[in-house]
Each structure stands twice: as structure tokens, then as C-alpha cells.
Short mmCIF file of C-alpha atoms in Angstrom, two decimals:
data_model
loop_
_atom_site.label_atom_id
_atom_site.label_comp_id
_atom_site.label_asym_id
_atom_site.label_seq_id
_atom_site.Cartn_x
_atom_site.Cartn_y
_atom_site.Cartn_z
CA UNK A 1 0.00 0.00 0.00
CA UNK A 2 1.10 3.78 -0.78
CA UNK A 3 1.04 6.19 2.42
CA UNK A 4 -2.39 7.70 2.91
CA UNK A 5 -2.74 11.13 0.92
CA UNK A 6 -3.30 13.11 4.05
CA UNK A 7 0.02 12.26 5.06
CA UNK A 8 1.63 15.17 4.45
CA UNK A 9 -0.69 17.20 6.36
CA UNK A 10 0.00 15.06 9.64
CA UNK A 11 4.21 15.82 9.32
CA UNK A 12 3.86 17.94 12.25
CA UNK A 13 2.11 15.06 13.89
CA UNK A 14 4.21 12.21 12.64
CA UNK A 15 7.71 14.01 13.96
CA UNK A 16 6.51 13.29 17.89
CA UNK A 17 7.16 9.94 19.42
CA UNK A 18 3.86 9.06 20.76
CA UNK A 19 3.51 6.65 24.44
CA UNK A 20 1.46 4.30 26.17
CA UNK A 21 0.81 1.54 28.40
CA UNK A 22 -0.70 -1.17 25.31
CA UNK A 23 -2.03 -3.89 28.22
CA UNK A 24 -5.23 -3.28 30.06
CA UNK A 25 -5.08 -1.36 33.38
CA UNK A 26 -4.23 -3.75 36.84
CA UNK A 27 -1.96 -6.01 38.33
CA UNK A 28 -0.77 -8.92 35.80
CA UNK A 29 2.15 -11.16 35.24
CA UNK A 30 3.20 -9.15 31.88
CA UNK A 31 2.76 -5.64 30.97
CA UNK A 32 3.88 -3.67 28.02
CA UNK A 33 4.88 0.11 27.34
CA UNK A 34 5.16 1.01 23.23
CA UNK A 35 6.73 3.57 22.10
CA UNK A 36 6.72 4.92 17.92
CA UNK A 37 7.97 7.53 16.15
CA UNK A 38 11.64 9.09 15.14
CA UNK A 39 12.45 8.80 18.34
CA UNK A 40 11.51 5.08 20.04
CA UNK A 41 14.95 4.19 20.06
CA UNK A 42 16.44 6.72 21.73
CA UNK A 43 14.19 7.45 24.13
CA UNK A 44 13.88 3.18 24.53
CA UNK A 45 17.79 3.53 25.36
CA UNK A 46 17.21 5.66 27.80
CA UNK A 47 14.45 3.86 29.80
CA UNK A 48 16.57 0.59 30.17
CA UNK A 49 20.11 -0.60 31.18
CA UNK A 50 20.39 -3.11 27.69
CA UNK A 51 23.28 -5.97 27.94
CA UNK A 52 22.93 -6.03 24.20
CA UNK A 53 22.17 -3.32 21.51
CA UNK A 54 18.41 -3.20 20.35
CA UNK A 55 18.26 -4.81 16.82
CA UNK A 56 15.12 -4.94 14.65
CA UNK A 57 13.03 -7.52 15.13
CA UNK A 58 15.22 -9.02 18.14
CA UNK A 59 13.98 -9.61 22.04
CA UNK A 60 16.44 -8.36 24.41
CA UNK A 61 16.59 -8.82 27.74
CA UNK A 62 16.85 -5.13 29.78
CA UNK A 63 17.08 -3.71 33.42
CA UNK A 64 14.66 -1.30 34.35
CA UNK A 65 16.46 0.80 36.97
CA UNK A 66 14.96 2.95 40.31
CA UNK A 67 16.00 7.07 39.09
CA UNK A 68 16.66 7.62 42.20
CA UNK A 69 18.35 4.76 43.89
CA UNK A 70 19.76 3.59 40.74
CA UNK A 71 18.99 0.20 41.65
CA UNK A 72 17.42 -2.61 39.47
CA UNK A 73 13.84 -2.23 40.03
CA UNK A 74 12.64 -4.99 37.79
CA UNK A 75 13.66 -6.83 34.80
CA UNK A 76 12.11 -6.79 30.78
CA UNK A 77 12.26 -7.93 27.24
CA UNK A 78 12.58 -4.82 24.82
CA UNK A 79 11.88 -5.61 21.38
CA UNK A 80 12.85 -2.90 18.48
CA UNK A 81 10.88 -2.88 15.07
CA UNK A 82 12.71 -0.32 12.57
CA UNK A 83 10.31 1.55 10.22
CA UNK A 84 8.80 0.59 7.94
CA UNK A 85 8.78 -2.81 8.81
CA UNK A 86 7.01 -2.33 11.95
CA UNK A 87 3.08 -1.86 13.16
CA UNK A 88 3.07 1.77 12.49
CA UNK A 89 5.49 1.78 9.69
CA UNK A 90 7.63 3.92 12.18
CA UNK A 91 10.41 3.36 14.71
CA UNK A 92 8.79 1.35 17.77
CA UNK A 93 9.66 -0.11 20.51
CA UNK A 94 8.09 -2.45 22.98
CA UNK A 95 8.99 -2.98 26.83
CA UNK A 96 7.67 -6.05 28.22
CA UNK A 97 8.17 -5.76 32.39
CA UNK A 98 6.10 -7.76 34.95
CA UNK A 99 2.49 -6.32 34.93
CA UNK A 100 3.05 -3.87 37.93
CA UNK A 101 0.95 -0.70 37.56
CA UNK A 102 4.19 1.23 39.44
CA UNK A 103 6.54 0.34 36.90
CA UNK A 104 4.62 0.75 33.98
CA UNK A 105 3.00 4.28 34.95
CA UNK A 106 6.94 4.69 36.41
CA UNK A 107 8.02 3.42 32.46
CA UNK A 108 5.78 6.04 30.64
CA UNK A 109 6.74 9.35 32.76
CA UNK A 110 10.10 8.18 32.28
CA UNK A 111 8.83 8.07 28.48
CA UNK A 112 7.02 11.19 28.82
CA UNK A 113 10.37 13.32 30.60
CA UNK A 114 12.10 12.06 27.17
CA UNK A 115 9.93 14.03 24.98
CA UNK A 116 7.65 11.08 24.12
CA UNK A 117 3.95 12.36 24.08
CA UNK A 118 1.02 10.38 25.56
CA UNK A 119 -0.50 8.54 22.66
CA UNK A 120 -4.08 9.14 21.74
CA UNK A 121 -6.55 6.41 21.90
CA UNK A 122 -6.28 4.37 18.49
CA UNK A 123 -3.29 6.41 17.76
CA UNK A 124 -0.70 3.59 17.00
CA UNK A 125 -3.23 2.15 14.14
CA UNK A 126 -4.01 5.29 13.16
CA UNK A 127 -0.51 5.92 11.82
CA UNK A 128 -0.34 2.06 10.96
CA UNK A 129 -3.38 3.51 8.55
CA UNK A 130 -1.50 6.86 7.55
CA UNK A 131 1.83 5.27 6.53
CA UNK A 132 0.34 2.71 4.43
CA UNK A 133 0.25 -0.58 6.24
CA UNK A 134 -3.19 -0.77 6.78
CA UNK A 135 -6.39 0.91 4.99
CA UNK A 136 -9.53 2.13 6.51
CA UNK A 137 -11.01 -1.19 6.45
CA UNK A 138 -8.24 -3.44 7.73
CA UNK A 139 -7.88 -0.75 10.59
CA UNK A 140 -11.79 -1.17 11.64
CA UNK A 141 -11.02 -4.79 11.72
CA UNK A 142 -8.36 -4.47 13.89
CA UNK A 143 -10.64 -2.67 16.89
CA UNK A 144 -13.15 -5.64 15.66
CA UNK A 145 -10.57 -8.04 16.58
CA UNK A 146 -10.61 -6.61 20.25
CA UNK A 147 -13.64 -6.17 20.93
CA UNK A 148 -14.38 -9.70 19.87
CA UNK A 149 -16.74 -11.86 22.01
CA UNK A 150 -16.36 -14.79 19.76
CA UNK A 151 -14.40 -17.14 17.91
CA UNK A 152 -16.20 -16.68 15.44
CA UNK A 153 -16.27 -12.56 15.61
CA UNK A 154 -12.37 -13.11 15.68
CA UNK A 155 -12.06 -14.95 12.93
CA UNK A 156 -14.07 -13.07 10.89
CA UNK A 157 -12.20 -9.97 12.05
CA UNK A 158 -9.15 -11.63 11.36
CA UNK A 159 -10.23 -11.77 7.36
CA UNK A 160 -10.97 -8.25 7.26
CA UNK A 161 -7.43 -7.53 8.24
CA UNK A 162 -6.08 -9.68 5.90
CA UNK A 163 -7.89 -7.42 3.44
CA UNK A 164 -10.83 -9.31 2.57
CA UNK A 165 -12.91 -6.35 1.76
CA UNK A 166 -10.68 -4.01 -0.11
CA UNK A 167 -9.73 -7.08 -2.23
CA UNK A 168 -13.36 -8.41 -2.78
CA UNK A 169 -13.79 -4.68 -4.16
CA UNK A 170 -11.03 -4.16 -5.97
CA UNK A 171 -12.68 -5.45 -9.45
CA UNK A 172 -15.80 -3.35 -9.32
CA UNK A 173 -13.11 -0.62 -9.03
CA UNK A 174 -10.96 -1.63 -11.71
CA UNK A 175 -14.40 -1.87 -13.97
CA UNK A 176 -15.18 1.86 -12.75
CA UNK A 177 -11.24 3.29 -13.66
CA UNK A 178 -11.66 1.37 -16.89
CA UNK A 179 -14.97 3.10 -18.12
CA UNK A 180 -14.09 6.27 -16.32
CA UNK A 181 -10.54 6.12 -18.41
CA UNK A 182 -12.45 5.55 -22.00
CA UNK A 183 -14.84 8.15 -21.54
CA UNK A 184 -12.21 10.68 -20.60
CA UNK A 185 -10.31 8.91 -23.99
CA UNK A 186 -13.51 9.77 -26.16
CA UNK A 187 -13.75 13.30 -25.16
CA UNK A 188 -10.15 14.03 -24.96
CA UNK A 189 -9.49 12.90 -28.17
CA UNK A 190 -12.41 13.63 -29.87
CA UNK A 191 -10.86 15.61 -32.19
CA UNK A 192 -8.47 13.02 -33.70
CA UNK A 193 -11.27 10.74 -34.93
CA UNK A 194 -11.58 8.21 -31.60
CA UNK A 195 -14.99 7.03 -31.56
CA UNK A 196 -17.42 7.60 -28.51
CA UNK A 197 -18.32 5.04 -26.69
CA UNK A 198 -22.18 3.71 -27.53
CA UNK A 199 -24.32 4.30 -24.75
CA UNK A 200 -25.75 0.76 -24.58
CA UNK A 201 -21.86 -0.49 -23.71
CA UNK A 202 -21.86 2.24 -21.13
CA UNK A 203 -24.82 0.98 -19.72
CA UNK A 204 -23.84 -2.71 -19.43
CA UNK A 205 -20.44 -1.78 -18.12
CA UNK A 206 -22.10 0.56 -15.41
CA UNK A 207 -24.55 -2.46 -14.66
CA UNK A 208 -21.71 -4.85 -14.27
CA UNK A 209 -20.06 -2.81 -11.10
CA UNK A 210 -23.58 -1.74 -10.05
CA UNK A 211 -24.31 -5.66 -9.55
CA UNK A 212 -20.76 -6.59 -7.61
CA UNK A 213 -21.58 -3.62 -5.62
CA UNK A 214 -25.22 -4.67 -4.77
CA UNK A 215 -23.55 -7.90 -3.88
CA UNK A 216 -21.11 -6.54 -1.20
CA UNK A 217 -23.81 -4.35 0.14
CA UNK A 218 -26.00 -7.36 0.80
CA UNK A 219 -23.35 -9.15 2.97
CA UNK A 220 -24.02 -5.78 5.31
CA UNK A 221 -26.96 -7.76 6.88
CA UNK A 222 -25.42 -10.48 7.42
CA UNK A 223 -22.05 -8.73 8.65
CA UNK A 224 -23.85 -6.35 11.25
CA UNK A 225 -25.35 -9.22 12.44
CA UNK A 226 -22.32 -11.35 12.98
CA UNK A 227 -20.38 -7.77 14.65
CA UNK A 228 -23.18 -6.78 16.60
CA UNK A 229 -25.42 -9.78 17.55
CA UNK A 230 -28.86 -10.62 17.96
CA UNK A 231 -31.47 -9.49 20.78
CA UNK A 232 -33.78 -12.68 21.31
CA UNK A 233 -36.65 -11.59 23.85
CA UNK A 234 -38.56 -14.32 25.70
CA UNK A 235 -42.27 -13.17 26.35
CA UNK A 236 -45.41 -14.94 27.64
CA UNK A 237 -47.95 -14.86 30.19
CA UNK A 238 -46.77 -15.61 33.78
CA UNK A 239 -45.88 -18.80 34.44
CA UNK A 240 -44.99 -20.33 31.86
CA UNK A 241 -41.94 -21.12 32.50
CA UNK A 242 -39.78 -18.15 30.79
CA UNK A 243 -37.19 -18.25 33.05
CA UNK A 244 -36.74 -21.28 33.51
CA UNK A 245 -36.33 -21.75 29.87
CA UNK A 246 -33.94 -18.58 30.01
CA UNK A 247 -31.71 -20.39 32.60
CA UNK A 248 -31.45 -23.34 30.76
CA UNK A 249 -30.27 -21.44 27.64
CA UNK A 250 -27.53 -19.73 29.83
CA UNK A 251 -27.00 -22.94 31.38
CA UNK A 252 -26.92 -21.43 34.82
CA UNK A 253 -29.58 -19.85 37.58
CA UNK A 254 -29.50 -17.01 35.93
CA UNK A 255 -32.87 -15.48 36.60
CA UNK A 256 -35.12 -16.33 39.99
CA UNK A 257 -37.48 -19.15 39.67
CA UNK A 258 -41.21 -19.39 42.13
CA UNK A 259 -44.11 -20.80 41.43
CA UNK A 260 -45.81 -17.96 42.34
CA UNK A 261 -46.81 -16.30 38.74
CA UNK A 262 -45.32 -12.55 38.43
CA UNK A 263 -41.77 -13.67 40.26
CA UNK A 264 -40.00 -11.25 37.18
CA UNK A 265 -40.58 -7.99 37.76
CA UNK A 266 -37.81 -6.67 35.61
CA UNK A 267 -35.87 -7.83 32.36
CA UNK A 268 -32.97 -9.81 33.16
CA UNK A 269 -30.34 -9.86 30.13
CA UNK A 270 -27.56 -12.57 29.06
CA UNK A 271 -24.69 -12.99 26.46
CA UNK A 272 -24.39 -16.10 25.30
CA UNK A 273 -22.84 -17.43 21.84
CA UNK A 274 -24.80 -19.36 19.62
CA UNK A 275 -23.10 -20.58 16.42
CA UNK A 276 -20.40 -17.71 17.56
CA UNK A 277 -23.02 -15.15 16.72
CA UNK A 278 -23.28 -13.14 20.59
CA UNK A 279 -26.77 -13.16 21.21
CA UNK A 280 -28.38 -11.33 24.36
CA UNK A 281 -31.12 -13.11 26.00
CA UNK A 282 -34.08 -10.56 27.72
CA UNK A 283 -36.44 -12.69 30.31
CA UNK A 284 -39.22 -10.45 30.40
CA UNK A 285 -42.07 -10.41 33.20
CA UNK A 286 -45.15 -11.94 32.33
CA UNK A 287 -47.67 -10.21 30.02
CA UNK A 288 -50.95 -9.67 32.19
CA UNK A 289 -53.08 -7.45 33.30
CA UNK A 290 -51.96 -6.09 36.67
CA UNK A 291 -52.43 -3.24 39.60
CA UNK A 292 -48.95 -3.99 41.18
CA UNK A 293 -47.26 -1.40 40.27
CA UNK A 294 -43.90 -2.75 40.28
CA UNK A 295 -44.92 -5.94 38.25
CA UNK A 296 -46.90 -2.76 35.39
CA UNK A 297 -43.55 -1.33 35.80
CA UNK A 298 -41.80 -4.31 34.31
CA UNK A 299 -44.56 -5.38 31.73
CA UNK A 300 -44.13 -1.68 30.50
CA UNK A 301 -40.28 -2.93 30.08
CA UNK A 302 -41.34 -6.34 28.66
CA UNK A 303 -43.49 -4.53 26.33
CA UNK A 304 -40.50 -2.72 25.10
CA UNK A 305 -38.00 -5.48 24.93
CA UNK A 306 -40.53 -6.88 22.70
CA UNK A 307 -40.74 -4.10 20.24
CA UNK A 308 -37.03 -4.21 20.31
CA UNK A 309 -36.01 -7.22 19.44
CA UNK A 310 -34.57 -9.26 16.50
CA UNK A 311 -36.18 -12.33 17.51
CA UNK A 312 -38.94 -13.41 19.93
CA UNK A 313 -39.86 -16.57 21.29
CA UNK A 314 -43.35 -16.43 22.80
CA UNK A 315 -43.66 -19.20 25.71
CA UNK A 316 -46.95 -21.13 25.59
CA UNK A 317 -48.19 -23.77 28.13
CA UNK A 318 -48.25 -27.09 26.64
CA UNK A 319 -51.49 -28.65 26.67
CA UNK A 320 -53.43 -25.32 27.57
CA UNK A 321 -55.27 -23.62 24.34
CA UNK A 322 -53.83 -19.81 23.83
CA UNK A 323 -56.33 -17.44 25.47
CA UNK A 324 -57.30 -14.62 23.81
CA UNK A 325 -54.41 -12.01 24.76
CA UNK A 326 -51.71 -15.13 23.14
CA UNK A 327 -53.72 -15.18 20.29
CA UNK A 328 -53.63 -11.82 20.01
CA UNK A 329 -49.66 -11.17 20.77
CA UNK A 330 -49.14 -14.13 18.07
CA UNK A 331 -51.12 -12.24 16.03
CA UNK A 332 -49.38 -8.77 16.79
CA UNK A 333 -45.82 -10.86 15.92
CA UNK A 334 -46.69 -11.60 12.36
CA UNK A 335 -43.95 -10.86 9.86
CA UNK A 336 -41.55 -10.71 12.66
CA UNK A 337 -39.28 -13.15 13.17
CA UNK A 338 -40.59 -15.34 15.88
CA UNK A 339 -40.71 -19.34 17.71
CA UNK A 340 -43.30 -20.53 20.03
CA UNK A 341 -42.32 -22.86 22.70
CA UNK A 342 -45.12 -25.07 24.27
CA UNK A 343 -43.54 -25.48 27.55
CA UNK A 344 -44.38 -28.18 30.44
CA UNK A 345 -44.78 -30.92 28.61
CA UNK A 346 -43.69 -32.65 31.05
CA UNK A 347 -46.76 -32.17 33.49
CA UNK A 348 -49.46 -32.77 30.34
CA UNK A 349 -51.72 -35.90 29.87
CA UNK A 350 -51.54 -37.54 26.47
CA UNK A 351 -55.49 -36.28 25.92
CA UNK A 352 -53.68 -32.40 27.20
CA UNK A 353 -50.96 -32.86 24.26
CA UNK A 354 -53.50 -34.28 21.45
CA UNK A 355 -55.73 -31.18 22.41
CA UNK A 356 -52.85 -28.63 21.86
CA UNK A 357 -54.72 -26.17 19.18
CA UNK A 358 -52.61 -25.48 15.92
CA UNK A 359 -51.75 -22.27 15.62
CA UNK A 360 -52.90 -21.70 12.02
CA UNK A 361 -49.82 -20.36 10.42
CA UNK A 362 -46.44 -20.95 9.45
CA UNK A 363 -44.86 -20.33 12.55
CA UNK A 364 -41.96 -22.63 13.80
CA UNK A 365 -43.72 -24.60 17.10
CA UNK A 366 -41.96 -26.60 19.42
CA UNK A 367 -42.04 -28.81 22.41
CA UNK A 368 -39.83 -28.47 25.70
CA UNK A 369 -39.20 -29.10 29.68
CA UNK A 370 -37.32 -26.95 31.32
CA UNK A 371 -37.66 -28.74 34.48
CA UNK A 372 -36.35 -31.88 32.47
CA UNK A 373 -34.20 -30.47 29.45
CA UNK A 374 -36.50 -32.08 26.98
CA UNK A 375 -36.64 -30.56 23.76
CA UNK A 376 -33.64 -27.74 24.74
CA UNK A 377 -31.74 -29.02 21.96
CA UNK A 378 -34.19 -28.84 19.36
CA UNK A 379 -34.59 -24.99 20.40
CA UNK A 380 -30.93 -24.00 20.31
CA UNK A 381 -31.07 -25.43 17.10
CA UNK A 382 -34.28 -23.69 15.55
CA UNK A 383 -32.77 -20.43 17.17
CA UNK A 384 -29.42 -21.29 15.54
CA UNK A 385 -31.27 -21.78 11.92
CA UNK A 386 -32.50 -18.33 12.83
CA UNK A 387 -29.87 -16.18 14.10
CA UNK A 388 -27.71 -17.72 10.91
CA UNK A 389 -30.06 -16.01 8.58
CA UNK A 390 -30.21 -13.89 5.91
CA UNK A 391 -26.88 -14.47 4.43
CA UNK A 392 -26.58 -17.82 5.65
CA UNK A 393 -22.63 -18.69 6.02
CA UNK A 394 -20.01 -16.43 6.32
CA UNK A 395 -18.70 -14.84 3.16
CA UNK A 396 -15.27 -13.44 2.62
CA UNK A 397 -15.39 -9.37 2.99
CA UNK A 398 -18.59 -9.19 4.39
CA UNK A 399 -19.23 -5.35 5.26
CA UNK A 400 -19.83 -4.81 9.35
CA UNK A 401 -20.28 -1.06 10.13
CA UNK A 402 -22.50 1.56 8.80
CA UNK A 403 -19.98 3.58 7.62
CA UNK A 404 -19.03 0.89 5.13
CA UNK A 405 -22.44 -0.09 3.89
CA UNK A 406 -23.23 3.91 3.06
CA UNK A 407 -20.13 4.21 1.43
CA UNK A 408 -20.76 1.04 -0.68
CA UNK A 409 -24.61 2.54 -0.69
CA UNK A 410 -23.82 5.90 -2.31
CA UNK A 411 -21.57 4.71 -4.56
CA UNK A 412 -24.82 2.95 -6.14
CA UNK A 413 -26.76 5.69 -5.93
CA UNK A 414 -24.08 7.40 -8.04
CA UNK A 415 -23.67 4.51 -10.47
CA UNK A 416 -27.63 4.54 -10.87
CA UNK A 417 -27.56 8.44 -11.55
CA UNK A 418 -24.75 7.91 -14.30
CA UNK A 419 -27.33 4.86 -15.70
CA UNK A 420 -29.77 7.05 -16.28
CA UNK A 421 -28.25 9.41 -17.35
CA UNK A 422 -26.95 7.34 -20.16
CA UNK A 423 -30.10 6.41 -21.05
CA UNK A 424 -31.28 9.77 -21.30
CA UNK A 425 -28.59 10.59 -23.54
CA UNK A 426 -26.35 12.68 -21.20
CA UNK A 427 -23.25 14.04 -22.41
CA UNK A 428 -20.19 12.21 -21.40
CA UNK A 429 -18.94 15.06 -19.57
CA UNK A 430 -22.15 14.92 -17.42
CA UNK A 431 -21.58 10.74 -16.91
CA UNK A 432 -18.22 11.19 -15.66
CA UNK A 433 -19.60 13.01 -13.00
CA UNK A 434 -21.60 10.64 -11.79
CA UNK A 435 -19.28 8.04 -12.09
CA UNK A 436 -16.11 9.75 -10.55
CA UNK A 437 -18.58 10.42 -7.47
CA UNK A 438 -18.83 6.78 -7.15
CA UNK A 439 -15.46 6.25 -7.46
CA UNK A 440 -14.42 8.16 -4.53
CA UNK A 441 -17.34 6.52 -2.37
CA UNK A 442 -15.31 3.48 -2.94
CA UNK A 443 -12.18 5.76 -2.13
CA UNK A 444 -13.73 6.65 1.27
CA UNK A 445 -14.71 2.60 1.96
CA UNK A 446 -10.88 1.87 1.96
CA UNK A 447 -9.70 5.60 3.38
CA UNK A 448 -7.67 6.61 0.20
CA UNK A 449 -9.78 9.61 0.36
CA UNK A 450 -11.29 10.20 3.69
CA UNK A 451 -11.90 13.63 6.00
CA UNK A 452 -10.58 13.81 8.85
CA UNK A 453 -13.27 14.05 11.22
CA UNK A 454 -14.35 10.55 9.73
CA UNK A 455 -10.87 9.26 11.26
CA UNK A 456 -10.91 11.01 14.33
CA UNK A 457 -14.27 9.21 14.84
CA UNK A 458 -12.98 6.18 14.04
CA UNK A 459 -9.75 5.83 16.25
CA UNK A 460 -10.99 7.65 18.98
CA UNK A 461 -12.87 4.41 19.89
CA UNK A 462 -9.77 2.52 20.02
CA UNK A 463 -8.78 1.79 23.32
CA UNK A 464 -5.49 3.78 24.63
CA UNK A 465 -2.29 1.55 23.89
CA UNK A 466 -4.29 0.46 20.63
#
């Protein structure tokens, strides 16, 4: 990759060695201080007492010494990366001592009295990003990779900083440079006999990257579902057996369990992984009529969970026909993404479970215990079947923010402006507009051409160190 454009206008910014303690704060048995920028190596000489030279790329053990005794306060591994064939692309260094909080804060005013300046948060990726090593997207992926909750999360974040998405779009932009270079051909040259390009080849070419663009932006569902997760709600009349069903799909005692209906008075939440999609699970209180005012309280907060969520799974008593307010939330769910659970069917008679009503529709019914696990396996998996849809597998370069799918979005909004104008018979001149707007949509996906308050929103919610 080429160094980011803007660059130049960050000299001032690139001349300072930048600080900070890269391990999470508290006591552990290994904690690191990086340091990058013209200056690491100096300034790393000058924190430790070396028995060897720093080389690139080579661990070396170090003494950090007491500046006031002079004594050996504790021992490290410094490790020297020379630009550009480090994580920034500059100078950095990295001192590994034991995870004290004394001698690392001790480490980084030491740092700090050497001219180093404390680093910003996402500030060592965000001049990884501005000397070239990484683009926008690989970047993002990077603070995906931290945050990650799941194998699954991490691996997918793993292929985004491999590149996945900038190379998955890479041909739609060669297609756009292509046409954009043979229009500009046809009216530069339009004097010297070069013919212009028919407007029914400008429209298949435009259609052909407006199609591997409406394919990319597609993968956004299933990408914000895999960064983000799913809400599943679990709703019913009291009970029913909600949370029990909820502690069984946490596999703990999560929530409180009476036999004295209304026991939930408030939504209890859980992260679980399912298919290593995070998925938070709301046990709501029990939808009834009430003049508590605590338990209204919490159906007012059930209510809402409800309206919230990505899925719902409405708990029915097995053996018991809906009564009219089921009826009517099944009803109220339709179109929604939902599974009913009869539950207790381990307390029905066989006449109770051949009297179970159909519900009437298509909606996915099925049979459980929570008191004896039966039919908890068949629910995970009917939940898994629908927290792995739309997009069904994973797909290389899937997009996961919203700043990538309007960037991918308004690039086809430009290439369906530059369509019609080619079938309205636009000039070229006009087309090109159009089509060089898209062009640096795509720009902005990767951060060749990016403003600067779109990066300072980015790294800033990098964590310090980062």
C-alpha cells in the first residue's frame, strides 16, 4: 500500500514519538509500554540498562532501573521494530516488564520526561493507517478483533485484516477506472477521430459494477449481524416457564425461579454465543393485566424489549389452548421473526398434548421441559437456523459497520444516476460526473480519500495503547 494522501498534512504530527501503556489497566504477570515515532529508540535507550544493543526484530533482555536509587527495580524484554517494517510503519519499541501498575506508569513518565507524548486512543493504528500498512477497512477490523466476544467474531475480524474487503472490491473498481478512463479517452481525443463510446456499452459496463456492488452491500446484513449480535426476547404470560427456559439457555440460575406467577418484575439480560453469533437473551415479566405497580412497571419494560427485538420466542403452556391475549400477541408478531415454545410438557396428559390447538400459520412450534431439558436441543437449534439467517454462512469481505455499507450505498446511488443518465442521452462530460462520485465513495470505503473528522471518529474508539 502507498502512504495515505493526508500524510503530508499530519508531518507535524508524525515528527513526535507518541507513548502508552498497550495492556489493560491492573496487576498482571506481563505488561507492556510502546513507544513509535523518530524517536523510540532513543528514548527506549534511555528507559533501560540493555546488555545487548536493540536490533530490529530481536527480544532483548533489559534492566529497568529505580531514578533515584539507581537500583534494578525490575527486569524486561525490549523488542525494536525499525520503520517501515514495523506496526506503524515507524520506529517502535516495545517494553515487556512484569504487569506492575508502578513500573509501567513509572516506564511512561520516564517516556514522557524524554519528549515522548502520551499517545491518543487508536493512535498507534491510526498511523499504521496513515503510513500505508493498513487501509480504513483493515484498521476497523483491527478494533473488531478486540472487541471480539467470539471465535467466530475473531475470525471473521481476522479476514478483514487480511484485506478481505478491499480485495473483494477491488474489481468493481478496476471496472469503474476502466470506463471512467475511456470516456475521458472519447472526449479528450475527440478531435483526432476516436470514436465515442455507444451508450448501450456504457450501460452494461455501469450495470456490471452496479451488480458486484449490490452484492457486497448485501453481505451488510449479514455482517452487522455477525459484529453486533442478535437481541432474542422471551415473552409470555406468567408462568410459563420463561425463566426457567432462560436459565437453561444460559445454562446457569440465571434469573429467579417461584411458582408464584409474576416472580420477574424486571428484564434480566444474558450474552451467550450461539453458532459464535453473541446473542443477548431478555427474560421479560409476564404479560398480564396487573395493579402492582412494580410488576406494570416491568410489563411496561417487557413490552418494550418486545418491540425491540430481533427475535422473539413467545412461551406457551403445553397442553393449555392460547387465550385470547396469546392469540392476540401471536397475532401482533406476524412478519416478525418469531418461535413458540409449548412449555411443560412434562406435566401434560396424552389427551392435554393431542388437544394442543394449531396455531394456524407458518410459525416454527416446538415442544420443551425446562424442568427436564427435553426438547432444549431442538430450540438451540431452531434459534441457531434463525440467528444464521439472511446471508446464511459467512462470506469473505462481508461489510460490518455503517460507515461501510453507506459508502458502498452511495456509490450505487451514483452509479444509478450515471445509468440514467446514459439512457437519457447525457453528455459524457455529465456521466463522468456521476461516475467519478462513485469512485471516490469506494475511495472513502478503503480511506484513500477520507476527512478527517471521519478518522478522528474512528480511532478515537480505540482503546489507549491500541
Amino acid at each position: 500500500m502507498q502512504p495515505h494522501p493526508q500524510i503530508a498534512e499530519q508531518e507535524d504530527v508524525a515528527g513526535e514519538t507518541i507513548a502508552a501503556v498497550s495492556t489493560p489497566p491492573g496487576r498482571g504477570g506481563i505488561g507492556i509500554v510502546r513507544l513509535s515515532g523518530p524517536h523510540a529508540l532513543a528514548i527506549g535507550n534511555a528507559l533501560l540498562t540493555l546488555r545487548n544493543p536493540l536490533e530490529h526484530a530481536m527480544a532483548r533482555f533489559a534492566e529497568i532501573r529505580d531514578p533515584e536509587t539507581s537500583g534494578k527495580l525490575d527486569e524486561a524484554i525490549a523488542t525494536y521494530f525499525a520503520k517501515p517494517r514495523s506496526y506503524t510503519g515507524e520506529d517502535l519499541v516495545e517494553i515487556a516488564a512484569h504487569g506492575s501498575p508502578v513500573v509501567l506508569d513509572l516506564l511512561l513518565r520516564l517516556a514522557l520526561q524524554q519528549g515522548a507524548r502520551l499517545a491518543r486512543p487508536g493512535e498507534f493504528t491510526e498511523r499504521a493507517f496513515l503510513s500505508g500498512r493498513l487501509d480504513l477497512t483493515q484498521a476497523e477490523a483491527v478494533r473488531d478483533l478486540i472487541d471480539a466476544q467470539t471465535l467466530y467474531q475473531a475470525r471473521t475480524a481476522a479476514e478483514q485484516m487480511g484485506g478481505a474487503i478491499s480485495r473483494r472490491i477491488q474489481p468493481a473498481k478496476e471496472k469503474l477506472v476502466e470506463l471512467i478512463s475511456l470516456l475521458e479517452a472519447g472526449i479528450d481525443f475527440a478531435e483526432d477521430d476516436v470514436d465515442l463510446m455507444p451508450e448501450e456499452e456504457i450501460g452494461t459496463r455501469i450495470d456490471a459494477v452496479g451488480a458486484e456492488l449490490a452484492g457486497l452491500a448485501r453481505s451488510f446484513e449479514r455482517g452487522r449481524i455477525v459484529h453486533s449480535g442478535l437481541t432474542l426476547a422471551i415473552v409470555g404470560r406468567p408462568n410459563v416457564g420463561k425463566s426457567s427456559l432462560f436459565n437453561r439457555l444460559v445454562e446457569r440460575e440465571r434469573a429467579i425461579v417461584t411458582a408464584i406467577p409474576g416472580t420477574t418484575r424486571d428484564l434480566v439480560t444474558e450474552r451467550v454465543s450461539l453458532g459464535g453469533i453473541p446473542l443477548e437473551l431478555v427474560d421479560t415479566a409476564g404479560l398480564r393485566n396487573t395493579s402492582d405497580e412494580a410488576e406494570a412497571m416491568g410489563i411496561a419494560k417487557s413490552r418494550e424489549a418486545l418491540a425491540e427485538a430481533d427475535i422473539v420466542l413467545v412461551v406457551l403452556e403445553a397442553g393449555v389452548p392460547p387465550s385470547a391475549e396469546e392469540s392476540e400477541l401471536l397475532r401482533s408478531l406476524r412478519g416478525r421473526r418469531v418461535l413458540v415454545v409449548r412449555n411443560k410438557v412434562d406435566l401434560e396428559t396424552s389427551e392435554e398434548s393431542a388437544a394442543d390447538a394449531d396455531l394456524g400459520d407458518d410459525t416454527l412450534t416446538l415442544r420443551t421441559s425446562a424442568v427436564t431439558g427435553a426438547g432444549i436441543d431442538a430450540l438451540r437449534s431452531a434459534l441457531l437456523g434463525m440467528v444464521r439467517t439472511p446471508g446464511g454462512e459467512s462470506e469473505s469481505g462481508m461489510l460490518t459497520n455503517l460507515r461501510q455499507h453507506e459508502a458502498v450505498k452511495s456509490a450505487i446511488d451514483a452509479l444509478g444516476d450515471a445509468r440514467a443518465a446514459t439512457a437519457n442521452g447525457t453528455p459524457h462530460e455529465m456521466i463522468l460526473l456521476d461516475l467519478y462520485s462513485a469512485l471516490r465513495q469506494l475511495d472513502s470505503l478503503t480511506g484513500e480519500t477520507t476527512a478527517d473528522d471521519i478518522l478522528n471518529r474512528i480511532f478515537s474508539t480505540f482503546c489507549i495503547g491500541k
